[in-house]
Coordinates of N, CA and C in Angstrom, one line a residue:
Chain A
G1 N -93.3 98.8 -53.5 CA -94.1 99.0 -54.7 C -94.9 100.3 -54.7
D2 N -95.6 100.5 -55.7 CA -96.4 101.7 -55.8 C -97.6 101.7 -54.9
S3 N -98.0 102.9 -54.4 CA -99.2 102.9 -53.5 C -99.9 104.3 -53.6
V4 N -101.2 104.2 -53.3 CA -102.0 105.5 -53.3 C -102.7 105.5 -51.9
T5 N -102.6 106.6 -51.3 CA -103.3 106.8 -50.0 C -104.3 107.9 -50.0
Q6 N -105.5 107.6 -49.7 CA -106.6 108.6 -49.7 C -107.0 108.9 -48.2
M7 N -107.5 110.1 -48.0 CA -107.9 110.5 -46.7 C -109.0 109.5 -46.2
E8 N -109.0 109.3 -44.9 CA -110.0 108.4 -44.3 C -111.4 109.0 -44.5
G9 N -112.4 108.1 -44.8 CA -113.7 108.6 -44.8 C -114.5 108.0 -43.7
P10 N -115.9 108.0 -43.8 CA -116.6 108.8 -44.8 C -116.6 110.3 -44.5
V11 N -116.8 111.0 -45.6 CA -116.9 112.5 -45.5 C -118.4 112.9 -45.6
T12 N -118.9 113.7 -44.7 CA -120.3 114.1 -44.7 C -120.3 115.6 -44.8
L13 N -121.0 116.2 -45.8 CA -121.0 117.6 -46.0 C -122.4 118.1 -46.3
S14 N -122.7 119.3 -46.0 CA -124.0 119.9 -46.4 C -123.8 120.5 -47.8
E15 N -125.0 120.5 -48.5 CA -125.0 121.0 -49.9 C -124.3 122.4 -49.9
E16 N -123.6 122.7 -51.0 CA -122.9 123.9 -51.3 C -121.6 124.1 -50.5
A17 N -121.2 123.1 -49.7 CA -120.0 123.2 -48.9 C -118.8 122.9 -49.9
F18 N -117.6 123.3 -49.4 CA -116.4 123.1 -50.2 C -115.9 121.7 -49.9
L19 N -115.4 121.0 -50.9 CA -114.9 119.6 -50.7 C -113.4 119.5 -51.0
T20 N -112.7 118.8 -50.2 CA -111.4 118.4 -50.5 C -111.2 116.9 -50.1
I21 N -110.7 116.1 -51.0 CA -110.4 114.7 -50.6 C -108.9 114.6 -51.0
N22 N -108.1 114.3 -49.9 CA -106.7 114.2 -50.1 C -106.2 112.9 -50.7
C23 N -105.2 113.0 -51.6 CA -104.7 111.8 -52.2 C -103.2 112.0 -52.4
T24 N -102.4 111.1 -51.8 CA -100.9 111.1 -52.0 C -100.5 109.8 -52.6
Y25 N -99.4 109.8 -53.3 CA -98.9 108.6 -53.9 C -97.5 108.3 -53.7
T26 N -97.1 107.1 -53.9 CA -95.7 106.7 -53.9 C -95.5 105.9 -55.2
A27 N -94.6 106.4 -56.0 CA -94.3 105.7 -57.2 C -93.0 106.1 -57.8
T28 N -92.3 105.2 -58.5 CA -91.1 105.6 -59.2 C -91.5 106.1 -60.6
G29 N -90.6 106.9 -61.2 CA -90.9 107.4 -62.5 C -92.0 108.5 -62.5
Y30 N -92.8 108.5 -63.6 CA -93.8 109.5 -63.8 C -95.1 108.9 -64.1
P31 N -95.8 108.6 -63.1 CA -97.1 107.9 -63.3 C -98.2 108.9 -63.8
S32 N -99.2 108.4 -64.4 CA -100.4 109.2 -64.7 C -101.4 109.1 -63.5
L33 N -102.1 110.1 -63.2 CA -103.0 110.1 -62.1 C -104.4 110.3 -62.5
F34 N -105.3 109.7 -61.8 CA -106.8 109.7 -62.1 C -107.6 109.8 -60.8
W35 N -108.8 110.4 -61.0 CA -109.9 110.3 -60.0 C -111.0 109.6 -60.7
Y36 N -111.5 108.5 -60.1 CA -112.7 107.8 -60.5 C -113.8 108.0 -59.5
V37 N -115.1 107.9 -60.0 CA -116.2 108.0 -59.1 C -117.1 106.8 -59.3
Q38 N -117.6 106.3 -58.2 CA -118.5 105.1 -58.2 C -119.8 105.5 -57.5
Y39 N -120.9 105.6 -58.3 CA -122.2 105.8 -57.7 C -122.8 104.5 -57.3
P40 N -123.7 104.6 -56.3 CA -124.3 103.3 -55.7 C -124.8 102.3 -56.8
G41 N -124.3 101.1 -56.7 CA -124.7 100.0 -57.6 C -124.2 100.1 -59.0
E42 N -123.2 101.0 -59.2 CA -122.7 101.1 -60.5 C -121.2 100.8 -60.6
G43 N -120.6 100.7 -61.8 CA -119.2 100.6 -62.0 C -118.5 101.9 -61.8
L44 N -117.2 102.0 -62.0 CA -116.5 103.2 -61.9 C -116.5 104.0 -63.2
Q45 N -116.5 105.4 -63.0 CA -116.4 106.3 -64.1 C -115.3 107.2 -63.9
L46 N -114.6 107.6 -65.0 CA -113.5 108.5 -64.9 C -114.1 109.9 -64.6
L47 N -113.5 110.6 -63.6 CA -113.9 111.9 -63.2 C -113.0 112.9 -63.9
L48 N -111.6 112.7 -63.7 CA -110.6 113.6 -64.3 C -109.3 112.9 -64.2
K49 N -108.3 113.4 -65.0 CA -107.0 112.8 -65.0 C -105.9 113.9 -65.2
A50 N -104.7 113.5 -65.0 CA -103.5 114.4 -65.3 C -102.4 113.4 -65.6
T51 N -101.7 113.7 -66.7 CA -100.6 112.8 -67.1 C -99.2 113.3 -66.9
K52 N -99.1 114.5 -66.4 CA -97.7 115.0 -66.1 C -97.8 116.0 -65.0
A53 N -96.6 116.3 -64.4 CA -96.5 117.2 -63.3 C -97.1 118.6 -63.7
D54 N -97.8 119.2 -62.7 CA -98.4 120.5 -62.8 C -99.7 120.6 -63.7
D55 N -100.0 119.4 -64.3 CA -101.3 119.4 -65.1 C -102.4 119.5 -64.1
K56 N -103.5 120.2 -64.6 CA -104.7 120.2 -63.8 C -105.8 119.5 -64.5
G57 N -106.4 118.5 -63.9 CA -107.6 117.9 -64.5 C -108.8 118.5 -63.9
S58 N -109.9 118.6 -64.7 CA -111.1 119.2 -64.3 C -112.3 118.6 -65.0
N59 N -113.4 118.5 -64.3 CA -114.7 118.0 -64.9 C -115.8 118.2 -63.9
K60 N -116.9 118.6 -64.4 CA -118.2 118.8 -63.6 C -117.9 119.6 -62.3
G61 N -117.0 120.5 -62.4 CA -116.8 121.4 -61.2 C -115.7 120.8 -60.3
F62 N -115.2 119.6 -60.5 CA -114.2 119.0 -59.7 C -112.8 119.4 -60.4
E63 N -111.8 119.5 -59.5 CA -110.5 119.8 -60.0 C -109.4 119.1 -59.2
A64 N -108.3 118.8 -59.8 CA -107.2 118.2 -59.1 C -105.9 118.5 -59.9
T65 N -104.8 118.9 -59.1 CA -103.6 119.3 -59.8 C -102.5 118.3 -59.4
Y66 N -101.8 117.8 -60.4 CA -100.7 116.8 -60.2 C -99.5 117.6 -59.6
R67 N -99.2 117.3 -58.4 CA -98.1 118.0 -57.7 C -97.0 117.0 -57.4
K68 N -95.9 117.1 -58.3 CA -94.9 116.1 -58.1 C -94.0 116.3 -56.8
E69 N -93.9 117.6 -56.5 CA -93.0 117.9 -55.3 C -93.6 117.4 -54.0
T70 N -94.9 117.3 -54.0 CA -95.6 116.8 -52.7 C -96.2 115.4 -53.0
T71 N -96.0 114.9 -54.2 CA -96.6 113.6 -54.6 C -98.1 113.5 -54.2
S72 N -98.8 114.5 -54.6 CA -100.2 114.6 -54.3 C -101.1 114.9 -55.5
F73 N -102.4 114.6 -55.3 CA -103.4 114.8 -56.4 C -104.7 115.0 -55.7
H74 N -104.9 116.0 -54.9 CA -106.0 116.3 -54.1 C -107.2 116.7 -55.0
L75 N -108.4 116.1 -54.6 CA -109.6 116.4 -55.4 C -110.4 117.6 -54.6
E76 N -110.8 118.6 -55.4 CA -111.6 119.7 -54.8 C -112.8 120.0 -55.6
K77 N -113.8 120.5 -54.9 CA -115.0 121.1 -55.6 C -115.5 122.2 -54.7
G78 N -115.8 123.3 -55.4 CA -116.2 124.5 -54.6 C -117.5 124.5 -53.9
S79 N -118.5 123.7 -54.5 CA -119.8 123.7 -54.0 C -120.5 122.4 -54.4
V80 N -120.5 121.5 -53.4 CA -121.0 120.1 -53.7 C -122.6 120.1 -53.7
Q81 N -123.1 119.1 -54.4 CA -124.5 118.9 -54.5 C -124.8 117.5 -54.0
V82 N -126.1 117.3 -53.6 CA -126.5 116.0 -53.1 C -126.2 114.9 -54.2
S83 N -126.2 115.2 -55.4 CA -126.0 114.2 -56.5 C -124.5 113.9 -56.6
D84 N -123.6 114.5 -55.8 CA -122.2 114.2 -55.8 C -121.9 113.0 -54.8
S85 N -122.9 112.6 -54.0 CA -122.8 111.6 -53.1 C -122.3 110.3 -53.8
A86 N -121.2 109.7 -53.5 CA -120.6 108.6 -54.2 C -119.3 108.2 -53.5
V87 N -118.7 107.2 -54.0 CA -117.3 106.8 -53.6 C -116.3 107.3 -54.6
Y88 N -115.3 107.9 -54.1 CA -114.3 108.5 -55.0 C -112.9 107.8 -54.8
F89 N -112.3 107.4 -55.9 CA -111.1 106.7 -55.9 C -110.0 107.4 -56.6
C90 N -108.9 107.6 -56.0 CA -107.7 108.1 -56.6 C -106.9 106.9 -57.1
A91 N -106.2 107.1 -58.3 CA -105.5 106.0 -58.9 C -104.3 106.5 -59.7
L92 N -103.3 105.6 -59.8 CA -102.1 105.9 -60.6 C -101.8 104.8 -61.5
I93 N -101.3 105.1 -62.7 CA -100.8 104.0 -63.6 C -99.4 104.3 -64.0
K94 N -98.6 103.2 -64.0 CA -97.2 103.3 -64.3 C -97.1 103.6 -65.8
A95 N -96.4 104.6 -66.1 CA -96.2 105.0 -67.5 C -94.9 104.7 -68.1
G96 N -94.0 104.0 -67.3 CA -92.7 103.6 -67.8 C -92.0 102.7 -66.8
G97 N -90.9 102.1 -67.3 CA -90.1 101.3 -66.4 C -90.8 99.9 -66.1
T98 N -90.3 99.3 -65.0 CA -90.9 98.0 -64.7 C -92.4 98.2 -64.3
S99 N -93.1 97.1 -64.5 CA -94.6 97.2 -64.2 C -95.3 98.2 -65.0
Y100 N -94.8 98.5 -66.2 CA -95.5 99.4 -67.1 C -96.9 99.0 -67.3
G101 N -97.8 99.9 -67.1 CA -99.2 99.7 -67.3 C -100.0 99.2 -66.0
K102 N -99.3 99.0 -65.0 CA -99.9 98.5 -63.7 C -100.6 99.6 -63.1
L103 N -101.9 99.4 -62.7 CA -102.7 100.4 -62.1 C -103.0 100.2 -60.6
T104 N -102.8 101.2 -59.8 CA -103.0 101.1 -58.4 C -104.1 102.1 -57.9
F105 N -105.1 101.6 -57.2 CA -106.1 102.4 -56.7 C -105.9 102.7 -55.2
G106 N -106.4 103.8 -54.7 CA -106.5 104.1 -53.3 C -107.7 103.3 -52.8
Q107 N -107.9 103.4 -51.5 CA -109.0 102.6 -50.8 C -110.4 103.1 -51.0
G108 N -110.5 104.4 -51.5 CA -111.8 105.0 -51.8 C -112.2 105.8 -50.6
T109 N -113.0 106.9 -50.9 CA -113.5 107.8 -49.9 C -115.0 108.0 -50.1
I110 N -115.8 107.6 -49.1 CA -117.2 107.7 -49.3 C -117.6 109.2 -49.0
L111 N -118.3 109.8 -49.9 CA -118.8 111.2 -49.7 C -120.3 111.1 -49.6
T112 N -120.9 111.7 -48.6 CA -122.3 111.9 -48.5 C -122.6 113.4 -48.3
V113 N -123.5 113.9 -49.2 CA -123.9 115.3 -49.1 C -125.4 115.4 -48.7
H114 N -125.6 116.1 -47.7 CA -127.0 116.3 -47.2 C -127.6 117.6 -47.7
P115 N -128.9 117.7 -48.0 CA -129.6 118.9 -48.4 C -129.5 120.0 -47.4
Chain B
E1 N -123.5 100.2 -79.4 CA -123.1 101.0 -78.2 C -121.8 100.5 -77.7
A2 N -120.9 101.4 -77.4 CA -119.6 101.1 -76.9 C -119.7 100.6 -75.4
Q3 N -119.2 99.4 -75.2 CA -119.4 98.9 -73.8 C -118.4 97.7 -73.5
V4 N -118.3 97.5 -72.2 CA -117.6 96.3 -71.7 C -118.6 95.4 -71.1
T5 N -118.7 94.2 -71.5 CA -119.7 93.2 -70.9 C -119.0 92.2 -70.1
Q6 N -119.6 91.7 -69.1 CA -119.1 90.7 -68.2 C -120.2 89.7 -68.0
N7 N -119.8 88.4 -68.0 CA -120.8 87.3 -67.7 C -120.1 86.2 -66.9
P8 N -120.8 85.7 -65.9 CA -122.1 86.1 -65.4 C -122.1 87.3 -64.6
R9 N -123.2 87.9 -64.2 CA -123.3 89.1 -63.3 C -123.2 88.6 -61.9
Y10 N -123.8 87.5 -61.6 CA -123.9 86.9 -60.3 C -123.5 85.4 -60.4
L11 N -122.7 84.9 -59.4 CA -122.4 83.5 -59.4 C -122.1 83.1 -58.0
I12 N -122.8 82.0 -57.7 CA -122.5 81.3 -56.4 C -122.0 79.9 -56.7
T13 N -120.8 79.6 -56.2 CA -120.2 78.3 -56.5 C -119.6 77.7 -55.2
V14 N -119.0 76.5 -55.4 CA -118.4 75.9 -54.2 C -116.9 75.8 -54.4
T15 N -116.2 75.6 -53.3 CA -114.8 75.5 -53.3 C -114.3 74.5 -54.2
G16 N -113.3 74.8 -55.1 CA -112.6 73.9 -55.9 C -113.3 73.7 -57.3
K17 N -114.4 74.3 -57.6 CA -115.1 74.1 -58.9 C -114.6 75.2 -59.8
K18 N -113.9 74.8 -60.8 CA -113.3 75.7 -61.8 C -114.4 76.6 -62.4
L19 N -114.1 77.9 -62.6 CA -115.0 78.8 -63.2 C -114.3 79.8 -64.1
T20 N -115.0 80.4 -65.0 CA -114.5 81.4 -65.9 C -115.5 82.6 -65.9
V21 N -115.0 83.8 -65.7 CA -115.8 85.0 -65.9 C -115.3 85.6 -67.2
T22 N -116.3 85.8 -68.1 CA -115.9 86.4 -69.4 C -115.9 87.9 -69.4
C23 N -115.1 88.5 -70.2 CA -115.1 90.0 -70.4 C -114.9 90.2 -71.8
S24 N -115.7 91.1 -72.4 CA -115.6 91.5 -73.8 C -115.8 92.9 -74.0
Q25 N -115.0 93.6 -74.9 CA -115.2 95.0 -75.2 C -115.3 95.1 -76.7
N26 N -116.1 96.1 -77.1 CA -116.3 96.4 -78.6 C -115.7 97.7 -79.0
M27 N -114.7 98.2 -78.3 CA -114.1 99.5 -78.6 C -112.7 99.4 -79.2
N28 N -112.3 98.2 -79.6 CA -110.9 98.0 -80.1 C -109.8 98.5 -79.2
H29 N -110.0 98.4 -77.9 CA -109.1 98.9 -76.9 C -107.9 97.9 -76.8
E30 N -106.7 98.5 -76.6 CA -105.5 97.8 -76.4 C -105.4 97.2 -75.0
Y31 N -105.7 98.0 -74.0 CA -105.5 97.7 -72.6 C -106.8 97.1 -72.0
M32 N -106.6 96.0 -71.3 CA -107.7 95.4 -70.5 C -107.2 94.9 -69.2
S33 N -108.1 94.9 -68.2 CA -107.7 94.6 -66.9 C -108.8 94.1 -66.0
W34 N -108.4 93.3 -65.0 CA -109.4 92.8 -64.0 C -109.0 93.3 -62.6
Y35 N -110.1 93.6 -61.9 CA -110.0 94.1 -60.5 C -111.0 93.4 -59.6
R36 N -110.6 93.3 -58.4 CA -111.6 92.9 -57.4 C -111.8 94.0 -56.4
Q37 N -113.0 94.2 -55.9 CA -113.4 95.2 -55.0 C -113.9 94.6 -53.7
D38 N -113.2 94.9 -52.6 CA -113.6 94.4 -51.3 C -113.8 95.5 -50.3
P39 N -114.7 95.5 -49.4 CA -115.0 96.6 -48.5 C -113.7 96.9 -47.7
G40 N -113.4 98.2 -47.7 CA -112.3 98.7 -46.9 C -111.0 98.6 -47.7
L41 N -110.9 97.9 -48.8 CA -109.7 97.6 -49.5 C -109.7 98.3 -50.9
G42 N -110.8 98.9 -51.3 CA -110.8 99.6 -52.6 C -110.8 98.6 -53.7
L43 N -110.3 99.0 -54.8 CA -110.1 98.1 -56.0 C -108.6 97.7 -56.0
R44 N -108.4 96.4 -56.3 CA -107.1 95.9 -56.4 C -107.0 95.2 -57.8
Q45 N -105.9 95.5 -58.5 CA -105.7 94.9 -59.8 C -105.2 93.5 -59.7
I46 N -105.9 92.6 -60.5 CA -105.5 91.2 -60.5 C -104.5 90.9 -61.6
Y47 N -104.9 91.2 -62.8 CA -104.1 91.0 -64.0 C -104.4 92.2 -65.0
Y48 N -103.5 92.5 -65.9 CA -103.7 93.4 -66.9 C -103.1 92.9 -68.2
S49 N -103.5 93.5 -69.3 CA -103.0 93.1 -70.6 C -102.8 94.4 -71.5
M50 N -101.6 94.6 -72.0 CA -101.3 95.7 -72.8 C -101.7 95.5 -74.2
N51 N -101.8 94.2 -74.6 CA -102.2 93.9 -76.0 C -102.4 92.4 -76.1
V52 N -102.7 91.9 -77.3 CA -103.0 90.5 -77.5 C -101.7 89.7 -77.1
E53 N -101.9 88.6 -76.4 CA -100.8 87.7 -76.0 C -99.9 88.3 -75.0
V54 N -100.2 89.5 -74.5 CA -99.3 90.1 -73.5 C -100.1 90.3 -72.2
T55 N -99.7 89.6 -71.1 CA -100.4 89.8 -69.8 C -99.4 90.0 -68.7
D56 N -99.8 90.7 -67.7 CA -98.9 90.9 -66.5 C -99.7 90.9 -65.3
K57 N -99.0 90.6 -64.2 CA -99.6 90.5 -62.9 C -99.9 91.8 -62.3
G58 N -101.0 92.0 -61.6 CA -101.3 93.2 -60.9 C -100.9 92.9 -59.4
D59 N -101.6 93.5 -58.5 CA -101.2 93.4 -57.1 C -101.7 92.1 -56.4
V60 N -102.7 91.4 -56.9 CA -103.3 90.2 -56.3 C -103.6 89.1 -57.3
P61 N -102.5 88.6 -58.0 CA -102.8 87.6 -59.0 C -102.9 86.2 -58.5
E62 N -102.6 85.9 -57.3 CA -102.6 84.5 -56.8 C -104.0 83.9 -56.9
G63 N -104.1 82.7 -57.5 CA -105.4 82.0 -57.6 C -106.1 82.3 -58.8
Y64 N -105.6 83.2 -59.7 CA -106.3 83.6 -60.9 C -105.4 83.3 -62.1
K65 N -106.0 83.1 -63.3 CA -105.4 83.1 -64.5 C -106.1 83.9 -65.5
V66 N -105.4 84.4 -66.5 CA -106.1 85.1 -67.6 C -105.4 84.7 -68.9
S67 N -106.1 85.1 -70.0 CA -105.5 84.9 -71.3 C -106.0 86.0 -72.2
R68 N -105.3 86.3 -73.3 CA -105.6 87.4 -74.2 C -105.3 86.9 -75.6
K69 N -106.2 86.0 -76.1 CA -105.9 85.4 -77.4 C -106.5 86.3 -78.5
E70 N -107.5 87.1 -78.2 CA -108.1 88.0 -79.1 C -108.2 89.4 -78.4
K71 N -108.2 90.5 -79.2 CA -108.1 91.8 -78.7 C -109.3 92.1 -77.8
R72 N -110.5 91.6 -78.2 CA -111.7 92.0 -77.6 C -112.0 91.2 -76.3
N73 N -111.4 90.1 -76.1 CA -111.8 89.2 -74.9 C -110.7 89.1 -73.9
F74 N -111.0 89.0 -72.7 CA -110.0 88.9 -71.6 C -110.7 88.1 -70.4
P75 N -110.8 86.8 -70.6 CA -111.5 86.0 -69.5 C -110.6 85.9 -68.3
L76 N -111.3 85.8 -67.1 CA -110.7 85.5 -65.8 C -111.0 84.1 -65.4
I77 N -110.0 83.3 -65.1 CA -110.2 81.9 -64.8 C -109.8 81.7 -63.3
L78 N -110.7 81.0 -62.6 CA -110.4 80.6 -61.2 C -110.3 79.1 -61.3
E79 N -109.1 78.5 -61.3 CA -108.9 77.1 -61.4 C -109.5 76.3 -60.3
S80 N -109.3 76.8 -59.1 CA -109.8 76.1 -57.8 C -110.2 77.2 -56.8
P81 N -111.4 77.7 -57.0 CA -111.9 78.9 -56.2 C -111.9 78.5 -54.7
S82 N -111.6 79.5 -53.9 CA -111.7 79.4 -52.5 C -112.5 80.5 -51.9
P83 N -113.0 80.4 -50.7 CA -113.9 81.4 -50.1 C -113.3 82.8 -50.0
N84 N -112.0 82.9 -49.9 CA -111.4 84.2 -49.9 C -111.4 84.9 -51.3
Q85 N -111.9 84.2 -52.3 CA -112.1 84.9 -53.6 C -113.5 85.4 -53.8
T86 N -114.3 85.3 -52.7 CA -115.6 85.9 -52.7 C -115.4 87.4 -52.8
S87 N -116.0 88.0 -53.8 CA -115.7 89.4 -54.1 C -116.6 89.9 -55.2
L88 N -116.5 91.3 -55.5 CA -117.1 91.9 -56.6 C -115.9 92.1 -57.6
Y89 N -116.1 91.6 -58.8 CA -115.0 91.7 -59.9 C -115.4 92.6 -61.0
F90 N -114.5 93.4 -61.4 CA -114.7 94.4 -62.5 C -113.7 94.1 -63.6
C91 N -114.1 94.1 -64.8 CA -113.3 94.1 -66.0 C -113.3 95.5 -66.5
A92 N -112.2 96.0 -67.1 CA -112.1 97.3 -67.7 C -111.2 97.3 -68.9
S93 N -111.4 98.3 -69.8 CA -110.6 98.4 -71.0 C -110.4 99.9 -71.3
S94 N -109.3 100.2 -72.0 CA -109.0 101.5 -72.4 C -108.1 101.5 -73.6
L95 N -108.2 102.6 -74.3 CA -107.4 102.7 -75.6 C -105.9 102.6 -75.3
S96 N -105.4 103.2 -74.2 CA -104.0 103.1 -73.8 C -104.0 103.4 -72.3
I97 N -102.8 103.3 -71.8 CA -102.7 103.5 -70.3 C -103.0 105.0 -69.9
Y98 N -103.0 105.9 -70.9 CA -103.2 107.3 -70.6 C -104.7 107.7 -70.7
N99 N -105.5 106.7 -71.2 CA -106.9 107.1 -71.4 C -107.8 106.5 -70.4
E100 N -109.0 107.0 -70.4 CA -110.1 106.6 -69.5 C -110.3 105.1 -69.6
Q101 N -110.4 104.4 -68.4 CA -110.8 103.0 -68.4 C -112.3 102.9 -68.3
F102 N -112.8 102.1 -69.2 CA -114.3 101.8 -69.2 C -114.5 100.5 -68.5
F103 N -115.4 100.6 -67.5 CA -115.6 99.5 -66.6 C -116.9 98.7 -67.0
G104 N -116.8 97.4 -66.8 CA -118.0 96.6 -67.0 C -118.9 96.7 -65.8
P105 N -120.0 96.0 -65.8 CA -121.0 96.2 -64.8 C -120.7 95.5 -63.5
G106 N -119.7 94.6 -63.5 CA -119.3 93.9 -62.3 C -119.9 92.5 -62.3
T107 N -119.2 91.6 -61.6 CA -119.6 90.2 -61.4 C -119.5 89.9 -59.9
R108 N -120.6 89.6 -59.2 CA -120.5 89.3 -57.8 C -120.4 87.8 -57.7
L109 N -119.2 87.4 -57.1 CA -118.9 86.0 -57.0 C -118.9 85.6 -55.5
T110 N -119.6 84.5 -55.2 CA -119.6 84.0 -53.9 C -119.1 82.5 -53.9
V111 N -118.1 82.2 -53.1 CA -117.5 80.9 -53.1 C -117.8 80.3 -51.7
L112 N -118.6 79.2 -51.7 CA -119.0 78.6 -50.4 C -118.0 77.5 -50.0

């Protein structure tokens, strides 16, 4: 079945450091890819998305590019802030074929940014 | 205000006592879904619905039932809860599978 694998956490960075959180996926067909963020005590919020190969999603300084050749969707930010401390989830949704509409999340990566 | 509501927010119950967690959205969304969140396992999809009267199993459907009789509501039913269903549950909805999912505030369920 489909799966999403995120880099092991937790990730601890100093403010203004560069962030990369790796995400790779296994899926048939052409899934849509998402990054969601969960702040402490809250539900998930969409951070960015990409619906086809080579699309780049971006929001609030975060970026991720849908790489079909490497089945990856790595999250990057050039300069993190303390307020970026949260749990980040990579996810895919089947956009065709069997299990159309089924959504699969990665296990989440905890990010802590220190001043 | 556009939102997804869940009730109850917190529930402690005992093994075998049937319960329903309600989920309602006011955004006229086609797609609705239930997830459970467990430490170290991330979010796992329980059931999803592409439209009224259309439901499909996610990754962990065992022990759960859902129905989608109206577009706005998508209740999660535990016919005979067991302790391994203790978890944090989220309902979500979106306009389509390509759009952002809006999450409810979560329901923390404890089964003793």
